[in-house]
């Protein structure tokens, strides 16, 4: 309803009005002043009003709208607290911490290094990824009796 005679003034209120979003008070065009980051804020609620420049009265009802920020996949998955460690008993059943083999033997190998990778976008092209390491230590289970390394031991009395 703007007659384009310079009497209409456009005003913007709401989240980010005047800082992230500015309105040209003569045309009503809204502009973004800086790049938007979905991880920082994913939506903004704004209200635009056309007023009479002299009386400050609204010329029509205010328009409310929501600006939703879309993700451009600019941040890879992050493992915040890695590297990680875990312990598993050497006699753990298949399925404990997702072991794939039975009869883990600490005396043969006491730890395993596992590299985990997380991919976003379901692993599709354009997706980002992050990795971390998990050190899995096998805890001992008393499955081996003590043994002497020799059958005879020489002794000397003093």
PDB file of N, CA, C and O in Angstrom, residues 40-90:
ATOM      1  N   UNK A  40      25.058 -21.660  15.558  1.00  0.00           N
ATOM      2  CA  UNK A  40      24.943 -20.559  16.530  1.00  0.00           C
ATOM      3  C   UNK A  40      23.468 -20.243  16.815  1.00  0.00           C
ATOM      4  O   UNK A  40      23.054 -20.088  17.952  1.00  0.00           O
ATOM      5  N   UNK A  41      22.663 -20.118  15.769  1.00  0.00           N
ATOM      6  CA  UNK A  41      21.233 -19.825  15.905  1.00  0.00           C
ATOM      7  C   UNK A  41      20.543 -20.349  14.655  1.00  0.00           C
ATOM      8  O   UNK A  41      20.938 -20.031  13.543  1.00  0.00           O
ATOM      9  N   UNK A  42      19.506 -21.177  14.853  1.00  0.00           N
ATOM     10  CA  UNK A  42      18.892 -21.813  13.689  1.00  0.00           C
ATOM     11  C   UNK A  42      17.648 -21.110  13.151  1.00  0.00           C
ATOM     12  O   UNK A  42      17.188 -21.427  12.065  1.00  0.00           O
ATOM     13  N   UNK A  43      17.099 -20.152  13.908  1.00  0.00           N
ATOM     14  CA  UNK A  43      15.967 -19.387  13.369  1.00  0.00           C
ATOM     15  C   UNK A  43      15.844 -18.038  14.053  1.00  0.00           C
ATOM     16  O   UNK A  43      16.291 -17.841  15.181  1.00  0.00           O
ATOM     17  N   UNK A  44      15.242 -17.098  13.327  1.00  0.00           N
ATOM     18  CA  UNK A  44      15.002 -15.742  13.819  1.00  0.00           C
ATOM     19  C   UNK A  44      13.533 -15.417  13.602  1.00  0.00           C
ATOM     20  O   UNK A  44      12.976 -15.739  12.559  1.00  0.00           O
ATOM     21  N   UNK A  45      12.926 -14.766  14.592  1.00  0.00           N
ATOM     22  CA  UNK A  45      11.532 -14.331  14.480  1.00  0.00           C
ATOM     23  C   UNK A  45      11.520 -12.806  14.383  1.00  0.00           C
ATOM     24  O   UNK A  45      12.013 -12.128  15.281  1.00  0.00           O
ATOM     25  N   UNK A  46      10.972 -12.311  13.292  1.00  0.00           N
ATOM     26  CA  UNK A  46      10.986 -10.868  13.029  1.00  0.00           C
ATOM     27  C   UNK A  46       9.573 -10.342  12.771  1.00  0.00           C
ATOM     28  O   UNK A  46       8.688 -11.090  12.354  1.00  0.00           O
ATOM     29  N   UNK A  47       9.421  -9.049  13.004  1.00  0.00           N
ATOM     30  CA  UNK A  47       8.153  -8.355  12.740  1.00  0.00           C
ATOM     31  C   UNK A  47       8.485  -7.106  11.937  1.00  0.00           C
ATOM     32  O   UNK A  47       9.316  -6.294  12.351  1.00  0.00           O
ATOM     33  N   UNK A  48       7.831  -6.955  10.789  1.00  0.00           N
ATOM     34  CA  UNK A  48       8.020  -5.769   9.946  1.00  0.00           C
ATOM     35  C   UNK A  48       6.724  -4.965   9.953  1.00  0.00           C
ATOM     36  O   UNK A  48       5.628  -5.523   9.880  1.00  0.00           O
ATOM     37  N   UNK A  49       6.894  -3.650  10.059  1.00  0.00           N
ATOM     38  CA  UNK A  49       5.729  -2.765  10.095  1.00  0.00           C
ATOM     39  C   UNK A  49       5.954  -1.592   9.147  1.00  0.00           C
ATOM     40  O   UNK A  49       7.038  -1.007   9.114  1.00  0.00           O
ATOM     41  N   UNK A  50       4.902  -1.248   8.382  1.00  0.00           N
ATOM     42  CA  UNK A  50       4.923  -0.051   7.536  1.00  0.00           C
ATOM     43  C   UNK A  50       4.164   1.038   8.291  1.00  0.00           C
ATOM     44  O   UNK A  50       2.999   0.851   8.646  1.00  0.00           O
ATOM     45  N   UNK A  51       4.840   2.152   8.567  1.00  0.00           N
ATOM     46  CA  UNK A  51       4.222   3.242   9.340  1.00  0.00           C
ATOM     47  C   UNK A  51       4.239   4.541   8.544  1.00  0.00           C
ATOM     48  O   UNK A  51       5.014   4.703   7.598  1.00  0.00           O
ATOM     49  N   UNK A  52       3.397   5.450   8.957  1.00  0.00           N
ATOM     50  CA  UNK A  52       3.413   6.798   8.396  1.00  0.00           C
ATOM     51  C   UNK A  52       4.593   7.532   9.035  1.00  0.00           C
ATOM     52  O   UNK A  52       4.711   7.585  10.256  1.00  0.00           O
ATOM     53  N   UNK A  53       5.478   8.064   8.217  1.00  0.00           N
ATOM     54  CA  UNK A  53       6.702   8.693   8.713  1.00  0.00           C
ATOM     55  C   UNK A  53       6.412   9.866   9.656  1.00  0.00           C
ATOM     56  O   UNK A  53       7.146  10.090  10.611  1.00  0.00           O
ATOM     57  N   UNK A  54       5.348  10.588   9.454  1.00  0.00           N
ATOM     58  CA  UNK A  54       5.058  11.756  10.288  1.00  0.00           C
ATOM     59  C   UNK A  54       4.312  11.386  11.565  1.00  0.00           C
ATOM     60  O   UNK A  54       4.625  11.874  12.636  1.00  0.00           O
ATOM     61  N   UNK A  55       3.329  10.517  11.470  1.00  0.00           N
ATOM     62  CA  UNK A  55       2.499  10.207  12.647  1.00  0.00           C
ATOM     63  C   UNK A  55       2.973   8.968  13.402  1.00  0.00           C
ATOM     64  O   UNK A  55       2.507   8.723  14.516  1.00  0.00           O
ATOM     65  N   UNK A  56       3.866   8.157  12.793  1.00  0.00           N
ATOM     66  CA  UNK A  56       4.349   6.907  13.378  1.00  0.00           C
ATOM     67  C   UNK A  56       3.250   5.851  13.522  1.00  0.00           C
ATOM     68  O   UNK A  56       3.432   4.850  14.195  1.00  0.00           O
ATOM     69  N   UNK A  57       2.106   6.081  12.912  1.00  0.00           N
ATOM     70  CA  UNK A  57       1.006   5.118  12.962  1.00  0.00           C
ATOM     71  C   UNK A  57       1.194   4.036  11.903  1.00  0.00           C
ATOM     72  O   UNK A  57       1.668   4.308  10.808  1.00  0.00           O
ATOM     73  N   UNK A  58       0.791   2.801  12.255  1.00  0.00           N
ATOM     74  CA  UNK A  58       0.881   1.692  11.322  1.00  0.00           C
ATOM     75  C   UNK A  58      -0.083   1.907  10.167  1.00  0.00           C
ATOM     76  O   UNK A  58      -1.242   2.286  10.373  1.00  0.00           O
ATOM     77  N   UNK A  59       0.380   1.698   8.949  1.00  0.00           N
ATOM     78  CA  UNK A  59      -0.457   1.853   7.769  1.00  0.00           C
ATOM     79  C   UNK A  59      -1.224   0.570   7.447  1.00  0.00           C
ATOM     80  O   UNK A  59      -2.219   0.602   6.733  1.00  0.00           O
ATOM     81  N   UNK A  60      -0.727  -0.549   7.969  1.00  0.00           N
ATOM     82  CA  UNK A  60      -1.374  -1.843   7.794  1.00  0.00           C
ATOM     83  C   UNK A  60      -0.894  -2.741   8.923  1.00  0.00           C
ATOM     84  O   UNK A  60       0.053  -2.406   9.625  1.00  0.00           O
ATOM     85  N   UNK A  61      -1.524  -3.885   9.142  1.00  0.00           N
ATOM     86  CA  UNK A  61      -1.073  -4.770  10.225  1.00  0.00           C
ATOM     87  C   UNK A  61       0.378  -5.215  10.007  1.00  0.00           C
ATOM     88  O   UNK A  61       0.830  -5.393   8.879  1.00  0.00           O
ATOM     89  N   UNK A  62       1.091  -5.387  11.094  1.00  0.00           N
ATOM     90  CA  UNK A  62       2.487  -5.846  11.029  1.00  0.00           C
ATOM     91  C   UNK A  62       2.552  -7.246  10.445  1.00  0.00           C
ATOM     92  O   UNK A  62       1.628  -8.045  10.598  1.00  0.00           O
ATOM     93  N   UNK A  63       3.656  -7.537   9.791  1.00  0.00           N
ATOM     94  CA  UNK A  63       3.891  -8.868   9.229  1.00  0.00           C
ATOM     95  C   UNK A  63       4.908  -9.593  10.105  1.00  0.00           C
ATOM     96  O   UNK A  63       5.989  -9.071  10.377  1.00  0.00           O
ATOM     97  N   UNK A  64       4.528 -10.765  10.566  1.00  0.00           N
ATOM     98  CA  UNK A  64       5.442 -11.578  11.365  1.00  0.00           C
ATOM     99  C   UNK A  64       5.971 -12.693  10.486  1.00  0.00           C
ATOM    100  O   UNK A  64       5.227 -13.300   9.713  1.00  0.00           O
ATOM    101  N   UNK A  65       7.263 -12.963  10.594  1.00  0.00           N
ATOM    102  CA  UNK A  65       7.825 -14.045   9.807  1.00  0.00           C
ATOM    103  C   UNK A  65       9.002 -14.665  10.534  1.00  0.00           C
ATOM    104  O   UNK A  65       9.599 -14.076  11.424  1.00  0.00           O
ATOM    105  N   UNK A  66       9.303 -15.889  10.139  1.00  0.00           N
ATOM    106  CA  UNK A  66      10.404 -16.654  10.726  1.00  0.00           C
ATOM    107  C   UNK A  66      11.429 -16.912   9.633  1.00  0.00           C
ATOM    108  O   UNK A  66      11.082 -17.370   8.544  1.00  0.00           O
ATOM    109  N   UNK A  67      12.678 -16.626   9.947  1.00  0.00           N
ATOM    110  CA  UNK A  67      13.773 -16.941   9.033  1.00  0.00           C
ATOM    111  C   UNK A  67      14.466 -18.170   9.594  1.00  0.00           C
ATOM    112  O   UNK A  67      14.990 -18.140  10.715  1.00  0.00           O
ATOM    113  N   UNK A  68      14.431 -19.271   8.844  1.00  0.00           N
ATOM    114  CA  UNK A  68      15.091 -20.507   9.264  1.00  0.00           C
ATOM    115  C   UNK A  68      16.415 -20.629   8.514  1.00  0.00           C
ATOM    116  O   UNK A  68      16.433 -20.577   7.283  1.00  0.00           O
ATOM    117  N   UNK A  69      17.480 -20.811   9.260  1.00  0.00           N
ATOM    118  CA  UNK A  69      18.816 -20.913   8.687  1.00  0.00           C
ATOM    119  C   UNK A  69      19.070 -22.371   8.319  1.00  0.00           C
ATOM    120  O   UNK A  69      18.947 -23.257   9.157  1.00  0.00           O
ATOM    121  N   UNK A  70      19.400 -22.617   7.063  1.00  0.00           N
ATOM    122  CA  UNK A  70      19.676 -23.975   6.604  1.00  0.00           C
ATOM    123  C   UNK A  70      21.142 -24.308   6.849  1.00  0.00           C
ATOM    124  O   UNK A  70      22.013 -23.447   6.800  1.00  0.00           O
ATOM    125  N   UNK A  71      21.406 -25.590   7.094  1.00  0.00           N
ATOM    126  CA  UNK A  71      22.762 -26.050   7.346  1.00  0.00           C
ATOM    127  C   UNK A  71      23.475 -26.287   6.025  1.00  0.00           C
ATOM    128  O   UNK A  71      22.932 -26.922   5.128  1.00  0.00           O
ATOM    129  N   UNK A  72      24.697 -25.764   5.909  1.00  0.00           N
ATOM    130  CA  UNK A  72      25.489 -26.004   4.701  1.00  0.00           C
ATOM    131  C   UNK A  72      26.579 -27.035   4.953  1.00  0.00           C
ATOM    132  O   UNK A  72      27.497 -27.191   4.165  1.00  0.00           O
ATOM    133  N   UNK A  73      26.499 -27.740   6.076  1.00  0.00           N
ATOM    134  CA  UNK A  73      27.445 -28.796   6.417  1.00  0.00           C
ATOM    135  C   UNK A  73      28.878 -28.276   6.416  1.00  0.00           C
ATOM    136  O   UNK A  73      29.728 -28.748   5.670  1.00  0.00           O
ATOM    137  N   UNK A  74      29.116 -27.286   7.276  1.00  0.00           N
ATOM    138  CA  UNK A  74      30.446 -26.687   7.357  1.00  0.00           C
ATOM    139  C   UNK A  74      31.237 -27.131   8.582  1.00  0.00           C
ATOM    140  O   UNK A  74      32.357 -26.693   8.781  1.00  0.00           O
ATOM    141  N   UNK A  75      30.674 -28.009   9.397  1.00  0.00           N
ATOM    142  CA  UNK A  75      31.365 -28.494  10.590  1.00  0.00           C
ATOM    143  C   UNK A  75      31.384 -30.018  10.599  1.00  0.00           C
ATOM    144  O   UNK A  75      30.346 -30.656  10.546  1.00  0.00           O
ATOM    145  N   UNK A  76      32.579 -30.595  10.691  1.00  0.00           N
ATOM    146  CA  UNK A  76      32.658 -32.063  10.744  1.00  0.00           C
ATOM    147  C   UNK A  76      32.230 -32.570  12.114  1.00  0.00           C
ATOM    148  O   UNK A  76      32.255 -31.829  13.098  1.00  0.00           O
ATOM    149  N   UNK A  77      31.846 -33.850  12.201  1.00  0.00           N
ATOM    150  CA  UNK A  77      31.556 -34.429  13.519  1.00  0.00           C
ATOM    151  C   UNK A  77      32.816 -34.357  14.386  1.00  0.00           C
ATOM    152  O   UNK A  77      33.929 -34.515  13.885  1.00  0.00           O
ATOM    153  N   UNK A  78      32.626 -34.102  15.678  1.00  0.00           N
ATOM    154  CA  UNK A  78      33.756 -33.940  16.590  1.00  0.00           C
ATOM    155  C   UNK A  78      33.584 -34.862  17.785  1.00  0.00           C
ATOM    156  O   UNK A  78      32.500 -34.952  18.358  1.00  0.00           O
ATOM    157  N   UNK A  79      34.642 -35.539  18.148  1.00  0.00           N
ATOM    158  CA  UNK A  79      34.691 -36.325  19.375  1.00  0.00           C
ATOM    159  C   UNK A  79      35.343 -35.414  20.412  1.00  0.00           C
ATOM    160  O   UNK A  79      36.560 -35.236  20.415  1.00  0.00           O
ATOM    161  N   UNK A  80      34.534 -34.810  21.275  1.00  0.00           N
ATOM    162  CA  UNK A  80      35.020 -33.775  22.178  1.00  0.00           C
ATOM    163  C   UNK A  80      36.018 -34.243  23.226  1.00  0.00           C
ATOM    164  O   UNK A  80      36.872 -33.476  23.642  1.00  0.00           O
ATOM    165  N   UNK A  81      35.928 -35.472  23.676  1.00  0.00           N
ATOM    166  CA  UNK A  81      36.720 -35.860  24.828  1.00  0.00           C
ATOM    167  C   UNK A  81      37.738 -36.947  24.539  1.00  0.00           C
ATOM    168  O   UNK A  81      38.276 -37.542  25.462  1.00  0.00           O
ATOM    169  N   UNK A  82      38.038 -37.211  23.283  1.00  0.00           N
ATOM    170  CA  UNK A  82      38.971 -38.278  22.943  1.00  0.00           C
ATOM    171  C   UNK A  82      40.406 -37.878  23.177  1.00  0.00           C
ATOM    172  O   UNK A  82      40.682 -36.718  23.461  1.00  0.00           O
ATOM    173  N   UNK A  83      41.363 -38.763  23.082  1.00  0.00           N
ATOM    174  CA  UNK A  83      41.145 -40.183  22.809  1.00  0.00           C
ATOM    175  C   UNK A  83      40.507 -40.887  24.000  1.00  0.00           C
ATOM    176  O   UNK A  83      40.609 -40.424  25.126  1.00  0.00           O
ATOM    177  N   UNK A  84      39.865 -41.984  23.727  1.00  0.00           N
ATOM    178  CA  UNK A  84      39.086 -42.700  24.728  1.00  0.00           C
ATOM    179  C   UNK A  84      39.789 -43.994  25.132  1.00  0.00           C
ATOM    180  O   UNK A  84      40.659 -44.486  24.416  1.00  0.00           O
ATOM    181  N   UNK A  85      39.374 -44.540  26.263  1.00  0.00           N
ATOM    182  CA  UNK A  85      39.882 -45.839  26.667  1.00  0.00           C
ATOM    183  C   UNK A  85      38.743 -46.648  27.264  1.00  0.00           C
ATOM    184  O   UNK A  85      37.762 -46.096  27.761  1.00  0.00           O
ATOM    185  N   UNK A  86      38.894 -47.964  27.178  1.00  0.00           N
ATOM    186  CA  UNK A  86      37.881 -48.870  27.713  1.00  0.00           C
ATOM    187  C   UNK A  86      38.591 -50.135  28.168  1.00  0.00           C
ATOM    188  O   UNK A  86      39.715 -50.420  27.743  1.00  0.00           O
ATOM    189  N   UNK A  87      37.917 -50.875  29.050  1.00  0.00           N
ATOM    190  CA  UNK A  87      38.459 -52.159  29.473  1.00  0.00           C
ATOM    191  C   UNK A  87      37.419 -53.235  29.215  1.00  0.00           C
ATOM    192  O   UNK A  87      36.216 -52.996  29.323  1.00  0.00           O
ATOM    193  N   UNK A  88      37.931 -54.408  28.854  1.00  0.00           N
ATOM    194  CA  UNK A  88      37.075 -55.562  28.587  1.00  0.00           C
ATOM    195  C   UNK A  88      37.758 -56.761  29.227  1.00  0.00           C
ATOM    196  O   UNK A  88      38.960 -56.954  29.048  1.00  0.00           O
ATOM    197  N   UNK A  89      37.013 -57.594  29.974  1.00  0.00           N
ATOM    198  CA  UNK A  89      37.628 -58.810  30.519  1.00  0.00           C
ATOM    199  C   UNK A  89      38.066 -59.736  29.392  1.00  0.00           C
ATOM    200  O   UNK A  89      37.378 -59.850  28.380  1.00  0.00           O
ATOM    201  N   UNK A  90      39.185 -60.390  29.572  1.00  0.00           N
ATOM    202  CA  UNK A  90      39.699 -61.241  28.492  1.00  0.00           C
ATOM    203  C   UNK A  90      38.786 -62.414  28.164  1.00  0.00           C
ATOM    204  O   UNK A  90      38.892 -63.000  27.098  1.00  0.00           O
TER     205      UNK A  90
END
